[in-house]
CSV table of N, CA, C and O in Angstrom, one decimal:
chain,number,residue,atom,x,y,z
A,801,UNK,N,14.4,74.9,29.0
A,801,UNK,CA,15.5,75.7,29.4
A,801,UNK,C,15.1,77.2,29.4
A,801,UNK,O,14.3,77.6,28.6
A,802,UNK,N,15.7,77.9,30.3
A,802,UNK,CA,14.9,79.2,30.9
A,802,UNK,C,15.5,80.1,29.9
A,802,UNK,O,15.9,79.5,28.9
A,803,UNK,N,15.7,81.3,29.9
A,803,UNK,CA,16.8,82.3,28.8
A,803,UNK,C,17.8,82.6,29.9
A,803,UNK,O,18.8,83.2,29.6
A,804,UNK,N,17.5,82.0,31.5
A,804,UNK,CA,19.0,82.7,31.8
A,804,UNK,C,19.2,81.1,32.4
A,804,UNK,O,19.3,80.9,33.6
A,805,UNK,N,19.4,80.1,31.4
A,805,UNK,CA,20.2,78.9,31.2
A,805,UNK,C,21.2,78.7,29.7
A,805,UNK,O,21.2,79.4,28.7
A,806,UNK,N,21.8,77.5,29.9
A,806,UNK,CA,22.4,77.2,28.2
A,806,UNK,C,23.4,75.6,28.8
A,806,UNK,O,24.2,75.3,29.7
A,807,UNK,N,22.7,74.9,27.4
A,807,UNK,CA,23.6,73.7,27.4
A,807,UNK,C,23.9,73.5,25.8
A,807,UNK,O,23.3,73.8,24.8
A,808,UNK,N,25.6,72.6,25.9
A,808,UNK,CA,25.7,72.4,24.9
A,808,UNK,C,26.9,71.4,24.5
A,808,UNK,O,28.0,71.9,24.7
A,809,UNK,N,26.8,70.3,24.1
A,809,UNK,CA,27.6,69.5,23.5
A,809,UNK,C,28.9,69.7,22.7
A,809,UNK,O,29.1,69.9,21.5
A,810,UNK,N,30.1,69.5,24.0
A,810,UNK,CA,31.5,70.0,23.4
A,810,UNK,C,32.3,68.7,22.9
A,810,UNK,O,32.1,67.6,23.3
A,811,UNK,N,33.1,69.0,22.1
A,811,UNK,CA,33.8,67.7,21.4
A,811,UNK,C,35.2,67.4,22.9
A,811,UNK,O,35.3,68.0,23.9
A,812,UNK,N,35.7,66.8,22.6
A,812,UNK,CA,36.9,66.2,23.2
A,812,UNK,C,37.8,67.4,22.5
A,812,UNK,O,38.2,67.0,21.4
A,813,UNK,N,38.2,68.6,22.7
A,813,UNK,CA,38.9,68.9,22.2
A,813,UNK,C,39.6,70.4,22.9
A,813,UNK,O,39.0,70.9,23.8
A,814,UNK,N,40.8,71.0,22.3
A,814,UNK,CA,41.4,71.7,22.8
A,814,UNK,C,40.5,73.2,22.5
A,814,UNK,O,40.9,74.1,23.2
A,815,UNK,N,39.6,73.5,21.7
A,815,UNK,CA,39.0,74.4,21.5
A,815,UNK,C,37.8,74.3,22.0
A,815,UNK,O,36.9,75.0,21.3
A,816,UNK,N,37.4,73.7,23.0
A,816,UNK,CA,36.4,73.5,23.5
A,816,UNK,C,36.5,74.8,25.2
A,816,UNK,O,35.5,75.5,25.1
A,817,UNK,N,37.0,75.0,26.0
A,817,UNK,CA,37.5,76.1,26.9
A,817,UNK,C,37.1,77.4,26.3
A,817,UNK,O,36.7,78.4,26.9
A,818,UNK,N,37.2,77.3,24.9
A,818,UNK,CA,37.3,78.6,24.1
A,818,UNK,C,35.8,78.5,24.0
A,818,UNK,O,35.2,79.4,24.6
A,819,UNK,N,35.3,77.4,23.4
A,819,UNK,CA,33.5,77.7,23.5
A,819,UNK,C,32.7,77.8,24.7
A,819,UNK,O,31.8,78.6,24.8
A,820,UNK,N,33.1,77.3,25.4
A,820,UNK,CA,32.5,77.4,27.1
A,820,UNK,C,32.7,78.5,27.2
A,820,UNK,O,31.6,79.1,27.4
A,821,UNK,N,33.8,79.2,27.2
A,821,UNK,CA,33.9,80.9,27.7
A,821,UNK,C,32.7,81.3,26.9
A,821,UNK,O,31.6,81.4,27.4
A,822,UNK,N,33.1,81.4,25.3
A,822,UNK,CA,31.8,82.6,24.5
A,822,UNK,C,30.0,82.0,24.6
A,822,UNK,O,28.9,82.4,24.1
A,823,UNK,N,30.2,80.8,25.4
A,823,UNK,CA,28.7,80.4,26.1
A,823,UNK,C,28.4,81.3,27.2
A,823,UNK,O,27.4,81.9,27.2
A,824,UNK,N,28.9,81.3,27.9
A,824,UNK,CA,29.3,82.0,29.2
A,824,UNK,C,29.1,83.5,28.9
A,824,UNK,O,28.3,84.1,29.7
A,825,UNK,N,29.6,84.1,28.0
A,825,UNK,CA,29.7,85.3,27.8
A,825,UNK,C,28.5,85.8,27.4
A,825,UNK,O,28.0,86.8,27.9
A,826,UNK,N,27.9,85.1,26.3
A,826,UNK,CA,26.5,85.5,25.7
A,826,UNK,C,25.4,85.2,26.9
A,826,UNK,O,24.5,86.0,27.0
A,827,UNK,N,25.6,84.4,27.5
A,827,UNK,CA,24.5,83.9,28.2
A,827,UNK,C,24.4,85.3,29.5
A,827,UNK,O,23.4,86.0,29.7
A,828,UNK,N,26.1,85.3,30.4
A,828,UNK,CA,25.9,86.7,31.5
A,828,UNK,C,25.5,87.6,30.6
A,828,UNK,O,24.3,87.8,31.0
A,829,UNK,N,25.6,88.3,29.6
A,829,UNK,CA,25.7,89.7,28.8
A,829,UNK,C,23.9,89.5,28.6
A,829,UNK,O,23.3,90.5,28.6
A,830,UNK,N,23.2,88.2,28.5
A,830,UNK,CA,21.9,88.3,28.2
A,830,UNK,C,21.3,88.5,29.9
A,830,UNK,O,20.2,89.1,29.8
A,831,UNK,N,21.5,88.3,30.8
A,831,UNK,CA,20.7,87.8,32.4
A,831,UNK,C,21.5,89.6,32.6
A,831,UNK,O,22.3,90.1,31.8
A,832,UNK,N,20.7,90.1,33.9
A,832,UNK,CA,20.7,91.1,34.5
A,832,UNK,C,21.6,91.0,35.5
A,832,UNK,O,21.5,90.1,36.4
A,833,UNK,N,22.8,92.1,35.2
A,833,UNK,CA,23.7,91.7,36.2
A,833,UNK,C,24.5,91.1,36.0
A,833,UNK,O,25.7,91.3,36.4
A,834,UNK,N,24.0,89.9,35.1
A,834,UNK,CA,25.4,88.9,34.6
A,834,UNK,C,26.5,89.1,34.8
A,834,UNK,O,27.2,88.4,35.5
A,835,UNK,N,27.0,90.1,34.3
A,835,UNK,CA,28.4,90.8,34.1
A,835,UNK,C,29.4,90.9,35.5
A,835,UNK,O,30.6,90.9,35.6
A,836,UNK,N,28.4,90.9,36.4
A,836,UNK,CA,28.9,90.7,37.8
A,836,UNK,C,29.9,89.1,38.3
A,836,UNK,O,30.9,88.9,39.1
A,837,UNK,N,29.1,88.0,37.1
A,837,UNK,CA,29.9,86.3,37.4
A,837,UNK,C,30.8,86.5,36.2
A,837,UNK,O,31.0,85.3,35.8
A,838,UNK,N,31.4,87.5,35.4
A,838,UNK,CA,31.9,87.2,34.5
A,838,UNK,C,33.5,86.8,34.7
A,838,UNK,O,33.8,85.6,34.7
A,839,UNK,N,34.3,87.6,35.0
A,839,UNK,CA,35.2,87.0,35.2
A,839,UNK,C,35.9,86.4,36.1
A,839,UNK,O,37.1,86.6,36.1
A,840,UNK,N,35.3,85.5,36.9
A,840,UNK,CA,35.4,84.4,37.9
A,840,UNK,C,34.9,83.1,37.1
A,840,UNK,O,35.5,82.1,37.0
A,841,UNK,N,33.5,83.5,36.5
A,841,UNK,CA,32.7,82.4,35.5
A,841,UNK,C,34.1,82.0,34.8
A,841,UNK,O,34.7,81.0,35.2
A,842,UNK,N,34.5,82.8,33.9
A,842,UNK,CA,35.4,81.8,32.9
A,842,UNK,C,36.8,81.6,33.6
A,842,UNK,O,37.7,81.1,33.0
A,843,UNK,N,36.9,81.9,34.6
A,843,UNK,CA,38.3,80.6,34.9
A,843,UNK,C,37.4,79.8,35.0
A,843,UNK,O,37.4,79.0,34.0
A,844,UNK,N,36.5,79.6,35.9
A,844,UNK,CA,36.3,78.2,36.2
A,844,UNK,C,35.4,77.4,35.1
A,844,UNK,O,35.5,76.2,34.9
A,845,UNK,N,34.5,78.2,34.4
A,845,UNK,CA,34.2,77.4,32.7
A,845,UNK,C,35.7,76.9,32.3
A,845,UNK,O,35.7,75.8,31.8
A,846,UNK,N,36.5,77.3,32.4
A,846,UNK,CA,37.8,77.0,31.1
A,846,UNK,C,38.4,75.8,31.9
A,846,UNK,O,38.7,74.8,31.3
A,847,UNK,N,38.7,76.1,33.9
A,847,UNK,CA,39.5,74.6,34.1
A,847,UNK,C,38.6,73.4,34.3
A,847,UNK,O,38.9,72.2,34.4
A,848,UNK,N,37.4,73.9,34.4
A,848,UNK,CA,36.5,72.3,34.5
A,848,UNK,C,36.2,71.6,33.0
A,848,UNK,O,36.3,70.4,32.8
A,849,UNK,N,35.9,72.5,32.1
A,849,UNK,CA,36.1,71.8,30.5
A,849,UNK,C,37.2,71.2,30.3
A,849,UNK,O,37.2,70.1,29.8
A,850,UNK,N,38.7,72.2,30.7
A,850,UNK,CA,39.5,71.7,30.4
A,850,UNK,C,40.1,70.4,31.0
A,850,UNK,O,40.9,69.7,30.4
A,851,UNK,N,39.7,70.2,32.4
A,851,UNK,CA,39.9,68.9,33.1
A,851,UNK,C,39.3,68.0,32.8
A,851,UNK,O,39.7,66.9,33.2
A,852,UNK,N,38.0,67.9,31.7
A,852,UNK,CA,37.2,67.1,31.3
A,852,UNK,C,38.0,66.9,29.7
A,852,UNK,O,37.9,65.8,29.1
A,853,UNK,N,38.7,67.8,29.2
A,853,UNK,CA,38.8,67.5,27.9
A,853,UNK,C,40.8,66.3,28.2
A,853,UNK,O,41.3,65.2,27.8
A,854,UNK,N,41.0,67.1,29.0
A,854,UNK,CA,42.1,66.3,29.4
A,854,UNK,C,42.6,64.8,29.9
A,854,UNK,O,43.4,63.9,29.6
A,855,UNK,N,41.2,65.1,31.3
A,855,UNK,CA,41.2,63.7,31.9
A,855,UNK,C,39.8,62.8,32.1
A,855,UNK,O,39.7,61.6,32.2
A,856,UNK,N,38.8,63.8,32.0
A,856,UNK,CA,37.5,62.6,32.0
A,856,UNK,C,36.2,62.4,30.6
A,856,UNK,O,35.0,62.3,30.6
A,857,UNK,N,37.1,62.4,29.5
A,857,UNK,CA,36.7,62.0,28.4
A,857,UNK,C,37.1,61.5,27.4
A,857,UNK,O,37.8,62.2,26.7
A,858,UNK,N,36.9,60.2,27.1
A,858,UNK,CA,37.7,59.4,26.5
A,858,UNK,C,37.1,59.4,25.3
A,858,UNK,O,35.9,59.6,25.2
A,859,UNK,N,38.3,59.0,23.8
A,859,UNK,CA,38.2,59.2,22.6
A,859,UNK,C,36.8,59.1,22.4
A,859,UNK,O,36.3,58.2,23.1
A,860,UNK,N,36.0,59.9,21.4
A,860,UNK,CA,35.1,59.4,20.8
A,860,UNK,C,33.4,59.5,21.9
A,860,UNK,O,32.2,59.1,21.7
A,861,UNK,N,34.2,60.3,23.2
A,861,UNK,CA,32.4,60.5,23.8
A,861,UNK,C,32.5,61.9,23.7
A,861,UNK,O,33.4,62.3,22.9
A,862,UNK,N,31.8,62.8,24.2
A,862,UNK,CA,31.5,64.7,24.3
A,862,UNK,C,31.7,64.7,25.4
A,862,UNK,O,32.2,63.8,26.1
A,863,UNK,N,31.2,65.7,25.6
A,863,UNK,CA,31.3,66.6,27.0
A,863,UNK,C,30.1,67.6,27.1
A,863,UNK,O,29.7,68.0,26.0
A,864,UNK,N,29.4,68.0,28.3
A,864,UNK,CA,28.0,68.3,28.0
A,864,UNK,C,28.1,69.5,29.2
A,864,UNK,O,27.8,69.4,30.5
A,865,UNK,N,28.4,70.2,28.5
A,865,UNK,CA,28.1,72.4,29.6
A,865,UNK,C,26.9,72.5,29.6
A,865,UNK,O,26.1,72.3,28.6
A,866,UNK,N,26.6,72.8,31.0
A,866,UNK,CA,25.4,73.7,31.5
A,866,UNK,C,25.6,74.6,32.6
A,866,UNK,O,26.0,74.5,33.8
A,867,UNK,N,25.1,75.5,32.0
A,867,UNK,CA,24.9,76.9,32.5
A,867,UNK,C,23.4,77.2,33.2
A,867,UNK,O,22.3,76.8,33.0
A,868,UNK,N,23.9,77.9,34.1
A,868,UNK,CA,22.6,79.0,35.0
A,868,UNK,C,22.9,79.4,35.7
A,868,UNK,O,23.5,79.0,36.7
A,869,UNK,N,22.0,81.2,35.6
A,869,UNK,CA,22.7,82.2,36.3
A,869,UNK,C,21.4,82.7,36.9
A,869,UNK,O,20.7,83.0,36.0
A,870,UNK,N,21.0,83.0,38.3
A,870,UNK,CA,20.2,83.9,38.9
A,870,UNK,C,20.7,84.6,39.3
A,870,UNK,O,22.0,84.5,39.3
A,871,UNK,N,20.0,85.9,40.0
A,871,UNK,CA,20.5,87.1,40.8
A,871,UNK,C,21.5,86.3,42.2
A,871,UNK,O,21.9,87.0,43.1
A,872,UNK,N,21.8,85.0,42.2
A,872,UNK,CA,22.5,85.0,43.7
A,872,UNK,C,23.5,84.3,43.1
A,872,UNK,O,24.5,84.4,43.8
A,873,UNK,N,23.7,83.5,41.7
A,873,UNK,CA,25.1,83.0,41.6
A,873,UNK,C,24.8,82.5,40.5
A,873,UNK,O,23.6,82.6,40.1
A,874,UNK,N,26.1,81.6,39.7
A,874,UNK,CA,26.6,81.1,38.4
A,874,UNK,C,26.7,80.0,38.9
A,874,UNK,O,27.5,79.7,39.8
A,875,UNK,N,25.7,78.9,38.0
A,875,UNK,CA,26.2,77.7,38.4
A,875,UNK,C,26.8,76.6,37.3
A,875,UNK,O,25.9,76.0,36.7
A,876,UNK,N,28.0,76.3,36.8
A,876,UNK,CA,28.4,75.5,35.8
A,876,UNK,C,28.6,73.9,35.8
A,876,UNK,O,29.4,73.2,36.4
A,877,UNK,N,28.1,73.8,35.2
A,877,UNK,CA,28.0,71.8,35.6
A,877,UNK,C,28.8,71.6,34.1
A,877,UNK,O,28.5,72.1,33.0
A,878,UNK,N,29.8,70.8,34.3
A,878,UNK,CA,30.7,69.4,33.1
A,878,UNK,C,30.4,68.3,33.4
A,878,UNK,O,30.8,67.7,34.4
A,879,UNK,N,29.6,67.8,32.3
A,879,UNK,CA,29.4,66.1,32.8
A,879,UNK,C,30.4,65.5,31.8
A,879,UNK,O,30.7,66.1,30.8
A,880,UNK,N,30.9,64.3,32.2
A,880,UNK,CA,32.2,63.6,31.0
A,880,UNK,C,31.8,62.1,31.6
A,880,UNK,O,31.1,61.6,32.5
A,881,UNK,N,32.6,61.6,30.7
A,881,UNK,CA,32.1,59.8,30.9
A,881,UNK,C,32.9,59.6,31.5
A,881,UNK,O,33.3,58.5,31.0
A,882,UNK,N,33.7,60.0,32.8
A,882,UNK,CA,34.6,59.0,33.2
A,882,UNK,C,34.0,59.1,35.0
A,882,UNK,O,34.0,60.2,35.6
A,883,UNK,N,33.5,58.1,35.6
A,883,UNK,CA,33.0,57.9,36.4
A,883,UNK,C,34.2,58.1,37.2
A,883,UNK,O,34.2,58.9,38.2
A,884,UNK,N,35.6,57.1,36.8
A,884,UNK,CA,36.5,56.4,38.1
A,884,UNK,C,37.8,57.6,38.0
A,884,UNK,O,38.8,57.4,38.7
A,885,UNK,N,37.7,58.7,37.3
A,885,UNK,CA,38.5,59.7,37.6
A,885,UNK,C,38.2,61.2,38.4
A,885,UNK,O,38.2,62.3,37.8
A,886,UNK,N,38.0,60.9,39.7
A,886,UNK,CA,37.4,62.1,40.5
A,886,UNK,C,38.2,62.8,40.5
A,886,UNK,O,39.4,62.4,40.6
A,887,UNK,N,37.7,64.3,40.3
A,887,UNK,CA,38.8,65.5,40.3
A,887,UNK,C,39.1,65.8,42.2
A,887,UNK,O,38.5,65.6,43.2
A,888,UNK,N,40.6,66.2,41.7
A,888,UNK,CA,41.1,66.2,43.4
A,888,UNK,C,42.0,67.3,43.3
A,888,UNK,O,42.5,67.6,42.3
A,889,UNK,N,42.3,68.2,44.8
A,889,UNK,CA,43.2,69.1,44.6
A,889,UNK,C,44.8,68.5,44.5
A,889,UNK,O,45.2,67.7,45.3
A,890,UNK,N,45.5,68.9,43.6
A,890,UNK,CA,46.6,68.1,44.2
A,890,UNK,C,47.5,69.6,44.7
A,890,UNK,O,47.1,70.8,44.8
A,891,UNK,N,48.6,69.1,44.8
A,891,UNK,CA,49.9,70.1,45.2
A,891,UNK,C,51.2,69.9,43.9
A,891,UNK,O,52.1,69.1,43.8
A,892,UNK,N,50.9,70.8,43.3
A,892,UNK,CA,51.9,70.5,42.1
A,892,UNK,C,53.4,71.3,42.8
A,892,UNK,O,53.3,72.1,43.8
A,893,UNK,N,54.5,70.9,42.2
A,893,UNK,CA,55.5,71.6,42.5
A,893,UNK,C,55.7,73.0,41.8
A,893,UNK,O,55.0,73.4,40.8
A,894,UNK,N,56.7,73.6,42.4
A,894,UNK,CA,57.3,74.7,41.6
A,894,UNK,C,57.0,74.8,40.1
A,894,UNK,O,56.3,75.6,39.5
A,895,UNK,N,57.9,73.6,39.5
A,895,UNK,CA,58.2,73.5,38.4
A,895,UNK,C,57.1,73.2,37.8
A,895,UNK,O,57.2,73.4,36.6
A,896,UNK,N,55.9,72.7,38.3
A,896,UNK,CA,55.0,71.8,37.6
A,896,UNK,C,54.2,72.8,36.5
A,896,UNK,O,54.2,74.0,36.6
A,897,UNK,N,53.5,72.2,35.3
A,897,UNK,CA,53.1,73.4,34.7
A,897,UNK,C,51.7,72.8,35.1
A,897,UNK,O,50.9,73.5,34.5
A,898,UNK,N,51.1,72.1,35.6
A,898,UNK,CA,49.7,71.5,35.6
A,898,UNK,C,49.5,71.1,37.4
A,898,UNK,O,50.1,70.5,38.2
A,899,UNK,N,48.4,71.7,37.4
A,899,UNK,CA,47.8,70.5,38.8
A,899,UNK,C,47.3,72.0,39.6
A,899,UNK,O,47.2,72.1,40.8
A,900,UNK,N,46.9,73.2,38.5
A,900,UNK,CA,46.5,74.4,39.5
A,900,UNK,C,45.2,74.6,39.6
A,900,UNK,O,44.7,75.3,40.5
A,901,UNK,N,44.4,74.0,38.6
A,901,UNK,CA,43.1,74.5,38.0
A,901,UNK,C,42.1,74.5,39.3
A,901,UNK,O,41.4,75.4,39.6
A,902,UNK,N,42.2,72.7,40.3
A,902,UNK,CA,41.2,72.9,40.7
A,902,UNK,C,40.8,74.2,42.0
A,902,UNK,O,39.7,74.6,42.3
A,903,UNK,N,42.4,74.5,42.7
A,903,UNK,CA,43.3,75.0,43.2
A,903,UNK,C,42.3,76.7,43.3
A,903,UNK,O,41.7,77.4,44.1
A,904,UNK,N,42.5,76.7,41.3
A,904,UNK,CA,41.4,78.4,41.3
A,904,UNK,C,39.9,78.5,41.4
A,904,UNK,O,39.3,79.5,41.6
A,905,UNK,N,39.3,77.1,41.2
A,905,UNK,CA,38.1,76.6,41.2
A,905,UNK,C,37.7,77.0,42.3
A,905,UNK,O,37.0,77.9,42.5
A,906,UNK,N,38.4,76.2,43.2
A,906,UNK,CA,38.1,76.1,44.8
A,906,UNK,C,38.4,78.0,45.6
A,906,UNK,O,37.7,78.8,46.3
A,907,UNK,N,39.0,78.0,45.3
A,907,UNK,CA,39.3,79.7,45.4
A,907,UNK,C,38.0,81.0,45.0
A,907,UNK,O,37.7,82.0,45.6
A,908,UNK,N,37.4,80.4,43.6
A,908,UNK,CA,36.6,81.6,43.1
A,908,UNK,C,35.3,81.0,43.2
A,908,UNK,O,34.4,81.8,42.8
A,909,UNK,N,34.9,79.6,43.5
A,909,UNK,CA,33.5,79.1,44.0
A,909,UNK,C,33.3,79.4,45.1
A,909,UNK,O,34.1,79.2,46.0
A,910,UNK,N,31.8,80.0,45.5
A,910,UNK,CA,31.4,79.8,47.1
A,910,UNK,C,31.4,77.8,47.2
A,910,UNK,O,31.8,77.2,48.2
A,911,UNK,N,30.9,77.2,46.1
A,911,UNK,CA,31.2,75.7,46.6
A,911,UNK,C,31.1,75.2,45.2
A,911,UNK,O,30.3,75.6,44.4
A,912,UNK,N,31.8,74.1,45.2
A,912,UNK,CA,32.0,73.0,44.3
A,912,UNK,C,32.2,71.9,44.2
A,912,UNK,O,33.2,71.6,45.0
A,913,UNK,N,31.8,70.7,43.6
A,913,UNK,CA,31.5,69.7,44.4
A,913,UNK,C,31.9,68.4,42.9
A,913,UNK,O,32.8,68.6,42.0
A,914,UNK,N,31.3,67.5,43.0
A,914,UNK,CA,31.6,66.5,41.8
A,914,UNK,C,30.3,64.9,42.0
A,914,UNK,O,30.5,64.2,43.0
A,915,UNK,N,29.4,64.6,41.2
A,915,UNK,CA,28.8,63.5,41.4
A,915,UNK,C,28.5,62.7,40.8
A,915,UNK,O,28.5,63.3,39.7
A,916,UNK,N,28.1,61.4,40.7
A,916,UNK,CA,28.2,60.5,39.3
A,916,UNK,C,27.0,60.8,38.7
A,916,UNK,O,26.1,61.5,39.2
A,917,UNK,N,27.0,60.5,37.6
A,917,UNK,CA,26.5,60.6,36.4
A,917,UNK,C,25.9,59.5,35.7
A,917,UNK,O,26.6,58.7,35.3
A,918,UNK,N,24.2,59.3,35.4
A,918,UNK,CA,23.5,57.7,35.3
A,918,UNK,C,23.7,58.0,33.9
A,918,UNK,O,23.9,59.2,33.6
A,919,UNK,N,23.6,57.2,32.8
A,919,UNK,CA,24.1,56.1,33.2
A,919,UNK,C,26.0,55.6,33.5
A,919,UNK,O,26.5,54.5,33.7
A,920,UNK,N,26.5,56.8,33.2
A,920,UNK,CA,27.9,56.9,32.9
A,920,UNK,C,28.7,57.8,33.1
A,920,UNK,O,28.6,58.8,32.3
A,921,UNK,N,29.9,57.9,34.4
A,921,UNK,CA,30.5,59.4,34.0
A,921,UNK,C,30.2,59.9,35.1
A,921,UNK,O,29.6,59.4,36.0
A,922,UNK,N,30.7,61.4,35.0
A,922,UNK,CA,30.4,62.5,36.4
A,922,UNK,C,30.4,63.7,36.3
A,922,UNK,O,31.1,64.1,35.4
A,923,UNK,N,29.8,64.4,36.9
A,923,UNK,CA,28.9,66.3,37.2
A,923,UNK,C,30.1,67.0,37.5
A,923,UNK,O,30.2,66.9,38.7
A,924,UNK,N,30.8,67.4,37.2
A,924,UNK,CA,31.8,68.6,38.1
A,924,UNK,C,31.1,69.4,38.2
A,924,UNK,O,30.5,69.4,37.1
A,925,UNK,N,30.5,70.5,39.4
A,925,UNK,CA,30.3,72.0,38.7
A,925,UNK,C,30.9,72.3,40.3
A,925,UNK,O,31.4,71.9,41.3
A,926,UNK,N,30.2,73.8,39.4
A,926,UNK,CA,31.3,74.5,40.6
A,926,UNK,C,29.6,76.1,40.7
A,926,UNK,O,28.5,76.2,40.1
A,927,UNK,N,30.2,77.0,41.6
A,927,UNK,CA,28.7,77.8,42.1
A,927,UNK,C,29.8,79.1,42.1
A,927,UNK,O,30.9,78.9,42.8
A,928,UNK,N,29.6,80.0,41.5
A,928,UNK,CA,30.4,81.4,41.7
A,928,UNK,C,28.9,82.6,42.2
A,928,UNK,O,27.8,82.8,41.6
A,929,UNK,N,29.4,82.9,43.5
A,929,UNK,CA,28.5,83.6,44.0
A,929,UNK,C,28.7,85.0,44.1
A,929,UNK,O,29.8,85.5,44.1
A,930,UNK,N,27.6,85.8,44.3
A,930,UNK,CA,27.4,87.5,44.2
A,930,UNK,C,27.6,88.1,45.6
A,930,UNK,O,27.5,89.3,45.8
């Protein structure tokens, strides 16, 4: 892994968004420029962990962040074990308090995408560009 990469094994858990950001943070603040994917980087570190901690990781597996950043963009990959739950945009209502995340993803990535995972599971990432 290069110094302007970082991966790291997150639990199933609600404080997991919170670690992906201060990965994210140390890692731009180390790369040249970084500071340019900073705040775009952590929405989208926080709703793809958190769609992983919510819907594509079931009791008892992790969740696995990777990071990398060159001078042309921020790339963040979530792998989770759940193969048969593809993230999708939906249309939440008014009221709804959920269903926006992928919504900002899609908004602050030049592209993002989703693919399976051998032996188990699937890649979200997403590409925030300069």
């Amino acid at each position: 892994m290069s110094r302007n990469s970082s991966a790291v094994w997150l639990p199933r858990s609600r404080r997991s968004p919170a670690i992906a950001r201060q990965r994210l943070s140390v890692l731009l603040s180390a790369s040249p420029d970084g500071k340019r994917f900073l705040d775009s980087g952590l929405v989208v570190a926080t709703e793809l962990v958190t769609n992983a901690v919510l819907h594509g990781t079931p009791v008892g597996h992790l969740i696995y962040l990777a990071l990398d950043v060159d001078p042309t963009r921020l790339r963040i990959e979530v792998h989770d074990a759940r193969g048969d739950h593809l993230p999708a945009i939906s249309a939440p209502g008014l009221d709804g308090e959920t269903g926006r995340g992928l919504r900002l993803v899609d908004s602050l990535t030049k592209r993002w995408g989703c693919c399976p995972r051998r032996p188990v599971g699937k890649i979200v990432w997403g590409e925030v560009a300069a």
